XYZ file of C-alpha atoms in Angstrom:
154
model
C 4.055 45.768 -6.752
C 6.126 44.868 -3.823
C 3.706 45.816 -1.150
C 1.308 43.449 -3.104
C 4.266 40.626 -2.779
C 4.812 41.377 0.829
C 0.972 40.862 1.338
C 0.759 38.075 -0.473
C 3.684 36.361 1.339
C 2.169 37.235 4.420
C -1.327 35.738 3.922
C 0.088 32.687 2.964
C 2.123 32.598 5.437
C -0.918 32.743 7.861
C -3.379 30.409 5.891
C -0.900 26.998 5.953
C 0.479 27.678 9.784
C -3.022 28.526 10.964
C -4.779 25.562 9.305
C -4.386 22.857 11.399
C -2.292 20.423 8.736
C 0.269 17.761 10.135
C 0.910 15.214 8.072
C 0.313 12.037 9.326
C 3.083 9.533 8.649
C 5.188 11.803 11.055
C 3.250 10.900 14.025
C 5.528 9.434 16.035
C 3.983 7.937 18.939
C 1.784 5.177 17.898
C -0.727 4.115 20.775
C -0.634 0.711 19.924
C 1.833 -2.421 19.062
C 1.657 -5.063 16.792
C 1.985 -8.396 18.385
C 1.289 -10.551 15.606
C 0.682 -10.730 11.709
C -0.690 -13.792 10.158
C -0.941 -14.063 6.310
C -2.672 -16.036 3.329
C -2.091 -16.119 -0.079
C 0.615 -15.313 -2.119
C 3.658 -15.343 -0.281
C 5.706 -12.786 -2.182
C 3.431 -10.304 -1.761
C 2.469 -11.349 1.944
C 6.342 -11.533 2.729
C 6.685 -7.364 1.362
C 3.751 -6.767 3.764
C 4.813 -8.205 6.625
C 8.506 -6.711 6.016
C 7.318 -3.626 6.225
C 4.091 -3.781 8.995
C 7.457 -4.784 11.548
C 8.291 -0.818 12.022
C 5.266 -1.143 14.062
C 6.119 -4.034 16.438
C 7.894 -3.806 19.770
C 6.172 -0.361 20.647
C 7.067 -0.682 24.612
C 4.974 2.224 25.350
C 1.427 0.692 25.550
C -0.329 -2.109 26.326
C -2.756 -2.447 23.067
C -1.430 -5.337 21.105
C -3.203 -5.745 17.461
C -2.931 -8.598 15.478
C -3.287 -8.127 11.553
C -4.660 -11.066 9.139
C -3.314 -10.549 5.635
C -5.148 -12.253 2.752
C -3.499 -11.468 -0.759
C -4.675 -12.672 -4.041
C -2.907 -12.090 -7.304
C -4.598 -13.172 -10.727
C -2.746 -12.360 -14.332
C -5.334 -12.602 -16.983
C -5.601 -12.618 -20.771
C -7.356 -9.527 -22.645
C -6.773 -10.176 -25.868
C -5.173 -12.240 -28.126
C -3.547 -11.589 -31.804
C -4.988 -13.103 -35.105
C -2.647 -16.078 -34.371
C -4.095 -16.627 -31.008
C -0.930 -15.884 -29.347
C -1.541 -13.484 -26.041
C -1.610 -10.224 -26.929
C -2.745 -8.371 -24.001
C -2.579 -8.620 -20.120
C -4.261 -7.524 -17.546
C -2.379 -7.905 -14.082
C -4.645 -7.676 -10.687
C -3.470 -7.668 -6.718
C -5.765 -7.361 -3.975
C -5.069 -7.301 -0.302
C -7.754 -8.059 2.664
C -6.220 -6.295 5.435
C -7.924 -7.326 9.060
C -7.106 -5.825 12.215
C -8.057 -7.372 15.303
C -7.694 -6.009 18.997
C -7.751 -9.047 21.107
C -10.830 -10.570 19.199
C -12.942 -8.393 18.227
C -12.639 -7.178 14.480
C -11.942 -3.169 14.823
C -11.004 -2.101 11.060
C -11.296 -4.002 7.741
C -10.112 -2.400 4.334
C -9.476 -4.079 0.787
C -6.893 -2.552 -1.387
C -6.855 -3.138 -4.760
C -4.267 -2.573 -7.889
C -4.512 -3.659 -11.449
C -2.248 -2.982 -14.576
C -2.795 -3.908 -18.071
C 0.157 -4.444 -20.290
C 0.883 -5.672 -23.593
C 3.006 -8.926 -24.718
C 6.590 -8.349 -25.488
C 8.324 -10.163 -28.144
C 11.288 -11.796 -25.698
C 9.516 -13.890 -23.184
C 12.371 -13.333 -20.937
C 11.717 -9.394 -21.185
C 8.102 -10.087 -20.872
C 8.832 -11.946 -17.449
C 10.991 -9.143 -15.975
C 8.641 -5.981 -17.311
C 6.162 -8.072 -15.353
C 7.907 -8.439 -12.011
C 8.681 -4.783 -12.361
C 5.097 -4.237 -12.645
C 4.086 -6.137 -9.871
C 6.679 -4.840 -7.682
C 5.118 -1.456 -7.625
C 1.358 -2.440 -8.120
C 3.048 -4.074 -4.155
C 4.774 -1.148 -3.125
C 1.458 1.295 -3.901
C -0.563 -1.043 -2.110
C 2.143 -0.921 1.133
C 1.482 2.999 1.030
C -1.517 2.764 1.419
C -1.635 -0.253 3.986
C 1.011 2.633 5.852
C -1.450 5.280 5.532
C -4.583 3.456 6.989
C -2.303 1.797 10.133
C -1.313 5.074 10.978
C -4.983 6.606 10.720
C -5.630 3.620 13.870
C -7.194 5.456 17.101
């Protein structure tokens, strides 16, 4: 039983060092800077984006300056509704056109999309704070992923 441990520790061991993984959001040296950021839409959202897309500016080791146009679009929408015809039901949608642009031409494109259905609250004060909570991390999932794909630039 323990030689079977021991072997077992060992091939593992060999499997994850041998098989090439690095995780990408450690890569420290970016090959590019970016010089500017230009956004549309909603400015909350566009503000959160921008915040965080600055860890990539002032990168004094290249030469490649990107600029990024945000376009952000936020919709809240009605599902369904009680037998009063008050709102019952809402369904909450964010999508972000990221563009990324060296000099002029257009090099990568990518649409990221969150939605999150909810239901109506009693309070409408508690309603209005259970939906800025929602929307703040519908926001922060989509700035992951906006991370993710800026690192995965060549």
């Amino acid at each position: 039983m323990k030689k079977i441990n021991i072997l077992l520790i060992i091939l593992f061991g060999l499997l994850t060092t041998n098989c090439g993984y690095h995780p990408i959001l450690l890569k420290k040296d970016l090959n590019f800077n970016i010089s500017d950021i230009q956004s549309n839409g909603d400015r909350k959202i566009n503000k959160k984006i921008t915040k965080n897309l600055k860890k990539f500016k002032n990168n004094l080791k290249t030469n490649r300056n990107l600029k990024i146009v945000i376009n952000t679009k936020k919709n809240t929408n009605v599902i369904t509704k009680d037998e009063r015809g008050n709102d019952s039901r809402f369904l909450l949608k964010i999508n972000v056109r990221l563009q990324i642009f060296d000099k002029e031409t257009l090099l990568k494109e990518e649409n990221f999309n969150k939605e999150f259905a909810y239901n109506s609250l009693q309070s409408k004060l508690d309603l209005s704070r259970y939906k800025k909570q929602i929307e703040e991390t519908l926001i922060n999932k989509i700035i992951e992923e906006i991370s993710v794909f800026i690192y995965s630039i060549e």
